[in-house]
PDB file of C-alpha atoms in Angstrom:
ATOM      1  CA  UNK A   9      90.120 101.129  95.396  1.00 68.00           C
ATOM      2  CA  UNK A  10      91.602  99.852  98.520  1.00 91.00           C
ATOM      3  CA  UNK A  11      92.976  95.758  98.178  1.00 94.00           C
ATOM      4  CA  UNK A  12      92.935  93.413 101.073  1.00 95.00           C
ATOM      5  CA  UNK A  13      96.438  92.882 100.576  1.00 96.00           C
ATOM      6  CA  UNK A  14     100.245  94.233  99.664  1.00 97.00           C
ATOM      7  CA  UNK A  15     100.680  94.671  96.179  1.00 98.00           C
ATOM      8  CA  UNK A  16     104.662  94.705  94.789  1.00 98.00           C
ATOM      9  CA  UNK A  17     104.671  96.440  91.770  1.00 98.00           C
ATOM     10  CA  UNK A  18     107.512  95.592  88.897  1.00 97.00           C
ATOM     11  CA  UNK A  19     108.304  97.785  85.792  1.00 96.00           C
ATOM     12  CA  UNK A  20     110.352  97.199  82.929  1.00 94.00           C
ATOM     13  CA  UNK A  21     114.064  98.422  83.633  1.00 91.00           C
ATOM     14  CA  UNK A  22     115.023  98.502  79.848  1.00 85.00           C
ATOM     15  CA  UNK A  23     113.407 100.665  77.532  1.00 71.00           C
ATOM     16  CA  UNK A  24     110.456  98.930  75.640  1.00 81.00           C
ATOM     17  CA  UNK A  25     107.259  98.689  77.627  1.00 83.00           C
ATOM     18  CA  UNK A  26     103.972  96.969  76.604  1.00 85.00           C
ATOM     19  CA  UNK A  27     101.071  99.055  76.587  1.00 87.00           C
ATOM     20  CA  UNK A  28      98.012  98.160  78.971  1.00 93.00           C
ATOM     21  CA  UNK A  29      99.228  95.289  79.771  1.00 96.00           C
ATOM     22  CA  UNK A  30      99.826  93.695  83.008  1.00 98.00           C
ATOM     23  CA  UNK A  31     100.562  89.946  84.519  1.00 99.00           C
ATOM     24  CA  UNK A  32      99.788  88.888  88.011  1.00 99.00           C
ATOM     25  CA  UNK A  33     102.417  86.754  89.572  1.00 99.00           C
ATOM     26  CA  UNK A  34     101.195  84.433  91.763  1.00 99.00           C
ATOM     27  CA  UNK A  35     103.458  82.904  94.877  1.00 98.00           C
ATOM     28  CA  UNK A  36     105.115  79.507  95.830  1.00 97.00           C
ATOM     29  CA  UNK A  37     104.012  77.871  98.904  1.00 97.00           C
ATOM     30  CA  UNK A  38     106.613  80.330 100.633  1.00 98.00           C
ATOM     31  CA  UNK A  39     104.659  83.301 100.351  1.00 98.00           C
ATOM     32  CA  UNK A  40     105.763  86.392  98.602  1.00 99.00           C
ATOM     33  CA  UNK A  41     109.558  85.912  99.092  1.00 98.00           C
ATOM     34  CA  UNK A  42     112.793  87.473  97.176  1.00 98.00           C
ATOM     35  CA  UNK A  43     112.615  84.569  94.488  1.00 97.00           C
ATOM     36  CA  UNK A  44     109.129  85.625  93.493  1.00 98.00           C
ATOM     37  CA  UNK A  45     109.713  89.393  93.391  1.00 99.00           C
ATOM     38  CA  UNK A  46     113.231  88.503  91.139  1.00 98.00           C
ATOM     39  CA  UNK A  47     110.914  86.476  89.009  1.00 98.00           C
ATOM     40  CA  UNK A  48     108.756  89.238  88.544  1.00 98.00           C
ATOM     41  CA  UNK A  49     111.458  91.862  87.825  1.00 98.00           C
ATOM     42  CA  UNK A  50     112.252  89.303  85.245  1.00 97.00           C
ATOM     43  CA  UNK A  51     108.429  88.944  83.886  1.00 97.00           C
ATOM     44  CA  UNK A  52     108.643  92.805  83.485  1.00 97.00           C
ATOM     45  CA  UNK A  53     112.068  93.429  81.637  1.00 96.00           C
ATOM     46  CA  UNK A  54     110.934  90.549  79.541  1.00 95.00           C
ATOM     47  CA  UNK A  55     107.428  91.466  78.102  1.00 95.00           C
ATOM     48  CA  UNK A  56     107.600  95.304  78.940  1.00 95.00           C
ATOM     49  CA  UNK A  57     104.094  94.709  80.985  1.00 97.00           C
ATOM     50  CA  UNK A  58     103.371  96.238  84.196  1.00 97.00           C
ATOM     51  CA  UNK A  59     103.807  93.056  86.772  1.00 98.00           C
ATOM     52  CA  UNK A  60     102.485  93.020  90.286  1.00 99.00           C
ATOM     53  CA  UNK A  61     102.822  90.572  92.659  1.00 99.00           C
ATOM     54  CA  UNK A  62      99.638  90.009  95.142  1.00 99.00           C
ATOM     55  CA  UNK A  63     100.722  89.071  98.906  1.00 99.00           C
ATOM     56  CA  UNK A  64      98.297  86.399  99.653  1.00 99.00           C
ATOM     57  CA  UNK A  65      99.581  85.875 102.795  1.00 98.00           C
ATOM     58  CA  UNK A  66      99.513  89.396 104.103  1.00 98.00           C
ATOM     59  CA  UNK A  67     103.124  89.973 104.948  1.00 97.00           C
ATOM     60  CA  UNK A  68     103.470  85.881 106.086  1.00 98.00           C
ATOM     61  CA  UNK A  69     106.345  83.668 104.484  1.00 98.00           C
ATOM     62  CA  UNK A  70     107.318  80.406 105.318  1.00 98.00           C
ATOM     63  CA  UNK A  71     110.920  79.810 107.011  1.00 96.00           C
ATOM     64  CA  UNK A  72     110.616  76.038 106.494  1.00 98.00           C
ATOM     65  CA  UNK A  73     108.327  73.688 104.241  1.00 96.00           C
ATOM     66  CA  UNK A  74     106.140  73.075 107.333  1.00 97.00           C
ATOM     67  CA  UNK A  75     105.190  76.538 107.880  1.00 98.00           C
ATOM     68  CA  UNK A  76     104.447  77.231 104.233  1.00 97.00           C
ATOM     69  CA  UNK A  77     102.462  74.071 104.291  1.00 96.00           C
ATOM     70  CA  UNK A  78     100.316  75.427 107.128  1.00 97.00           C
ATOM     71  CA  UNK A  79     100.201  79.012 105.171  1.00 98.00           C
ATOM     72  CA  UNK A  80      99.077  77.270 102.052  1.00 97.00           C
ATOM     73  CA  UNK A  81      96.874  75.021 103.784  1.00 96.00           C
ATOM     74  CA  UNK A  82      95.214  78.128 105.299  1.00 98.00           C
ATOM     75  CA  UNK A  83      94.680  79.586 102.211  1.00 98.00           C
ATOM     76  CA  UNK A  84      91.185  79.755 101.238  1.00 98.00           C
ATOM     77  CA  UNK A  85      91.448  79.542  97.539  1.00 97.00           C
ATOM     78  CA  UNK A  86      88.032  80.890  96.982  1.00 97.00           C
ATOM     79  CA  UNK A  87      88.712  84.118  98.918  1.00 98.00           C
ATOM     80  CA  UNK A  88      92.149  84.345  97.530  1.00 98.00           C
ATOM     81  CA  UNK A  89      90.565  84.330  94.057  1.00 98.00           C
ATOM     82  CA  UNK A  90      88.055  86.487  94.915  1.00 97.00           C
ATOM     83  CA  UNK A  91      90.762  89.157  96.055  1.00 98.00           C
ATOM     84  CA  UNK A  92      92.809  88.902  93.080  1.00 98.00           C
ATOM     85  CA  UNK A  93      89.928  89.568  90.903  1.00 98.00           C
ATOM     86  CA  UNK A  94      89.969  92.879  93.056  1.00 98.00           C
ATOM     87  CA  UNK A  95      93.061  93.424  91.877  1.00 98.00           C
ATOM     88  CA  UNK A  96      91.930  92.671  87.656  1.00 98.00           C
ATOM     89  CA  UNK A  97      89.502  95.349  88.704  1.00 97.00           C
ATOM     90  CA  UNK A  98      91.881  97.615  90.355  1.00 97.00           C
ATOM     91  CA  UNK A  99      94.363  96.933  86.854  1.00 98.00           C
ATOM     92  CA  UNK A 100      91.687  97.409  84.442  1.00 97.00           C
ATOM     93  CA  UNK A 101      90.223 100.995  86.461  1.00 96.00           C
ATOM     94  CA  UNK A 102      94.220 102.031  85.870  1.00 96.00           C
ATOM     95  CA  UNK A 103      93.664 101.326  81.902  1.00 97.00           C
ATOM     96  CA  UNK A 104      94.910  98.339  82.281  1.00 97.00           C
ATOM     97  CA  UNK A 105      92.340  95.841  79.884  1.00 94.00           C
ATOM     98  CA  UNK A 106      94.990  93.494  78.626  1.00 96.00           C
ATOM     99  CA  UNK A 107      95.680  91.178  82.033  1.00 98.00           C
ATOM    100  CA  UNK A 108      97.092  87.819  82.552  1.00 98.00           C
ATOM    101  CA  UNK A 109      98.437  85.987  85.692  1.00 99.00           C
ATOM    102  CA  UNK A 110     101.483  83.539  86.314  1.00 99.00           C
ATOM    103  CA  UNK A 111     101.681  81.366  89.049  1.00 98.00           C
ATOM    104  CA  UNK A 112     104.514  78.695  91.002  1.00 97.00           C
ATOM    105  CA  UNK A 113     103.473  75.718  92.331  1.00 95.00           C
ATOM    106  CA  UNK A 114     100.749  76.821  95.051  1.00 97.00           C
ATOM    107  CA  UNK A 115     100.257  79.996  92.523  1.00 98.00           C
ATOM    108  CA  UNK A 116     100.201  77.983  89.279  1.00 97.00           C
ATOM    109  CA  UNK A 117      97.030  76.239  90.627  1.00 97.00           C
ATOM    110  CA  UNK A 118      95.865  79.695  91.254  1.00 98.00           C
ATOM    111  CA  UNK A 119      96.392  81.258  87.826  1.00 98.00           C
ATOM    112  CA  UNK A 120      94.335  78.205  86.365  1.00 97.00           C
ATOM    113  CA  UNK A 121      91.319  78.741  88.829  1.00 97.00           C
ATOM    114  CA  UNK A 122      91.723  82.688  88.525  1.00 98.00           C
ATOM    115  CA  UNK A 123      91.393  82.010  85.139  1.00 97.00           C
ATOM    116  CA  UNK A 124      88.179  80.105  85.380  1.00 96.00           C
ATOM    117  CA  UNK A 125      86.500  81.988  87.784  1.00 96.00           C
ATOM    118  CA  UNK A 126      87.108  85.364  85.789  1.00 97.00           C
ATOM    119  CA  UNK A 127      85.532  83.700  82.848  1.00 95.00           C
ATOM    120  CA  UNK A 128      82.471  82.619  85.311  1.00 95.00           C
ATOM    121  CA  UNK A 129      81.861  86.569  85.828  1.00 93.00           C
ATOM    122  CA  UNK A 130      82.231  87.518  82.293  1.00 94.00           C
ATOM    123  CA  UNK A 131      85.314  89.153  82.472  1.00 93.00           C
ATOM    124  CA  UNK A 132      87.999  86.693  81.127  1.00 95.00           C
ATOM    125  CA  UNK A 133      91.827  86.670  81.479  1.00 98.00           C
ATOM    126  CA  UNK A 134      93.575  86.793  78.156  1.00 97.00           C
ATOM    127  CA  UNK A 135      96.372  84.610  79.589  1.00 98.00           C
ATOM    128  CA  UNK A 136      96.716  82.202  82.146  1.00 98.00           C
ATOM    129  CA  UNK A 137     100.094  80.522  83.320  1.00 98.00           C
ATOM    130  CA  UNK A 138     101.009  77.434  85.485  1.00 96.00           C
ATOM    131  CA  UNK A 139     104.237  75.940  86.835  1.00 96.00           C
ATOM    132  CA  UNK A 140     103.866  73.482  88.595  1.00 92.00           C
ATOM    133  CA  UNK A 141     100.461  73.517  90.220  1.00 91.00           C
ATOM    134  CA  UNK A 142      96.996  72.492  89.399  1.00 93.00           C
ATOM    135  CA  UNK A 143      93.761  73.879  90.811  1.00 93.00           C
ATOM    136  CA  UNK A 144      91.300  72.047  93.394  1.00 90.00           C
ATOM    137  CA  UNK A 145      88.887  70.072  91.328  1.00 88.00           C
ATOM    138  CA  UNK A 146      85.710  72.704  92.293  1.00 91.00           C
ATOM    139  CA  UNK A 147      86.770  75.375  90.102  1.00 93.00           C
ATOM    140  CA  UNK A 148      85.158  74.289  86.959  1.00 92.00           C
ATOM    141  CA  UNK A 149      87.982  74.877  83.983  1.00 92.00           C
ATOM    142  CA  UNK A 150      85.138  73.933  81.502  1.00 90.00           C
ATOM    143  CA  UNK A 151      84.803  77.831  81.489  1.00 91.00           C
ATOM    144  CA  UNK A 152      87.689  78.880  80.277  1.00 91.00           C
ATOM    145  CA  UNK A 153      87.269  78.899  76.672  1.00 87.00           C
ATOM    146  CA  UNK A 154      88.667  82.611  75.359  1.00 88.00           C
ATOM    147  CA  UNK A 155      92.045  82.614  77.968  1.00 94.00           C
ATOM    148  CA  UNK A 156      95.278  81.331  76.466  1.00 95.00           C
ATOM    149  CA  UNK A 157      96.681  78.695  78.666  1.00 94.00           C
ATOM    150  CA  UNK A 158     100.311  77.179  79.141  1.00 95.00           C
ATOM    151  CA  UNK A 159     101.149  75.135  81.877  1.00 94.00           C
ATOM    152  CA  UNK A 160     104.711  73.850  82.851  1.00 95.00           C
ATOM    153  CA  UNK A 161     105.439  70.447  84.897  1.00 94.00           C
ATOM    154  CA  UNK A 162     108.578  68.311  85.823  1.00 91.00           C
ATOM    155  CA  UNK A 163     108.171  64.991  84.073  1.00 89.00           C
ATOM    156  CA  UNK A 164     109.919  63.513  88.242  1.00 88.00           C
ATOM    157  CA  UNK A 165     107.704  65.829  90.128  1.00 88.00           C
ATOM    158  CA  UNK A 166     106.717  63.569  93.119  1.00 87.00           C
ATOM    159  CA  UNK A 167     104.312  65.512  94.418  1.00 86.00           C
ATOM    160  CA  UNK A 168     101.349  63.335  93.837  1.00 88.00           C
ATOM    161  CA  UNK A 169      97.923  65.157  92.946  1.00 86.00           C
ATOM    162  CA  UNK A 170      99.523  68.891  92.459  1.00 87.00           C
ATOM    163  CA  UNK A 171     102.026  68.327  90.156  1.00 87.00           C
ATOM    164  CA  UNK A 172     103.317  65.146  89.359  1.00 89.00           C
ATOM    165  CA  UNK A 173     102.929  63.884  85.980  1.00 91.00           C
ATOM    166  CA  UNK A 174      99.383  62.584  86.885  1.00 92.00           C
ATOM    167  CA  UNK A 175      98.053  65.613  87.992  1.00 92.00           C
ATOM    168  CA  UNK A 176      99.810  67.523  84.532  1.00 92.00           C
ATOM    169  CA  UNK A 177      97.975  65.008  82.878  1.00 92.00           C
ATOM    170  CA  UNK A 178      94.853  65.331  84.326  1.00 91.00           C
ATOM    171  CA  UNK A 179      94.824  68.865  84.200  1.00 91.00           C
ATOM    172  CA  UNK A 180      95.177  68.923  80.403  1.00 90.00           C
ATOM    173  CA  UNK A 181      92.607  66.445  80.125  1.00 90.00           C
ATOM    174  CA  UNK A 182      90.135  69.104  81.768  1.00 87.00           C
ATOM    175  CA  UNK A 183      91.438  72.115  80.341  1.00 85.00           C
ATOM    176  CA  UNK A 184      91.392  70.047  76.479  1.00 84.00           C
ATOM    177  CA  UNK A 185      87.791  69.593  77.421  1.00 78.00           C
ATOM    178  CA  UNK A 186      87.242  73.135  78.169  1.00 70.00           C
ATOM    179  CA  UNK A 187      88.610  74.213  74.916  1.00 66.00           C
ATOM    180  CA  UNK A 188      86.431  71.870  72.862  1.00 68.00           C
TER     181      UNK A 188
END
């Protein structure tokens, strides 16, 4: 299967590995940058799961927080989604069935609406992870009902309506909902 994108792919460097299992790290603003691929290195010496990293941006990163607002601002969440769930495919054809995504800031808004969306086509996430970023208000997070969710927020975050304490709290509110 041939993805619309760059995949980095991250394997446990100590001994213990974790069958079948793989997590999706999802990018900052920035794009896929040396932070995100360290984090994912971390991810996979960690758990022992297969980690790949997605490049969103197709070989783009930011210099400066204007150009990754324009690359985020480009982003069209819905096809980004779409691709990633390309990638669950791709995962799961590689034996793969046990597959959950991780996300920073732009990307933590992106494992909570990956999350919802693969639960719209019947084939749910079994974990979904957010830090510091919440999903446009479209992707309906009522759906998620069999994904385990965690989501991780500064309490000083200023960044009204992604992740300031608002937004945390208003994205628990919905995803409480969708759990009831």
């Amino acid at each position: 299967m041939s993805l619309p994108f760059k995949v980095y792919n991250f394997t446990s460097k100590n001994a213990k590995t974790l069958p079948r299992a793989a997590i999706i790290v999802l990018q900052e603003w920035w794009g896929v940058n040396d932070m995100i691929k360290q984090h994912a290195q971390n991810i996979a010496d960690h758990t022992g799961a297969y980690t790949v990293v997605p490049d969103l941006y197709k070989g783009k990163v930011g210099v400066n927080a204007e150009e990754a607002s324009h690359l985020m601002n480009k982003l069209d969440w819905n096809v980004a989604i779409g691709e990633i769930e390309q990638l669950i495919d791709s995962l799961n054809n590689q034996g793969y069935d046990r597959v959950g995504s991780i996300g920073f800031c732009m990307g933590g808004g992106l494992s909570f609406a990956l999350a919802a969306d693969a639960a719209k086509r019947g084939k749910p996430i079994q974990a979904a992870v957010g830090c510091y970023g919440t999903p446009p208000d479209h992707f309906d997070l009522s759906l998620i009902k069999d994904t385990a969710i965690q989501g991780h927020f500064g309490g000083k975050d200023k960044m009204a309506g992604f992740s300031d304490p608002a937004a945390a709290d208003a994205l628990e509110a919905r995803l409480k909902n969708a759990k009831e």
